[in-house]
Amino acid sequence: MKKQLDKTSARQGFTTRHMIIVLGISTLLAAVALAAVTGFF
């Protein structure tokens, strides 16, 4: 029973980390796009 809980917890931690990475990349891309647009206009 405890093993199953640990497995789920580990998977949840991985998902959270993955979401943070995706959010970071998205924010970075948005900032770069904004800088490019600001530079052009």
XYZ file of C-alpha atoms in Angstrom:
41
model
C 0.000 0.000 0.000
C 2.760 2.419 0.966
C 4.709 1.549 -2.184
C 1.721 2.536 -4.325
C 1.469 5.855 -2.482
C 5.180 6.581 -3.027
C 4.817 5.789 -6.712
C 1.877 8.176 -7.087
C 3.703 10.874 -5.125
C 6.781 10.546 -7.330
C 4.686 10.778 -10.489
C 2.881 13.847 -9.106
C 6.219 15.493 -8.316
C 7.452 14.798 -11.844
C 4.267 16.277 -13.325
C 4.622 19.416 -11.197
C 8.255 19.846 -12.246
C 7.279 19.307 -15.887
C 4.560 21.957 -15.640
C 7.007 24.460 -14.099
C 9.495 23.835 -16.940
C 6.770 24.248 -19.584
C 5.567 27.451 -17.907
C 9.119 28.789 -17.768
C 9.706 28.096 -21.472
C 6.360 29.667 -22.391
C 7.166 32.791 -20.367
C 10.609 32.991 -21.978
C 9.134 32.688 -25.473
C 6.499 35.315 -24.690
C 9.184 37.699 -23.393
C 11.332 37.153 -26.508
C 8.328 37.688 -28.799
C 7.405 40.864 -26.915
C 10.983 42.152 -27.161
C 11.057 41.401 -30.912
C 7.748 43.192 -31.506
C 8.846 46.157 -29.385
C 12.136 46.299 -31.300
C 10.366 46.252 -34.661
C 7.751 48.878 -33.860
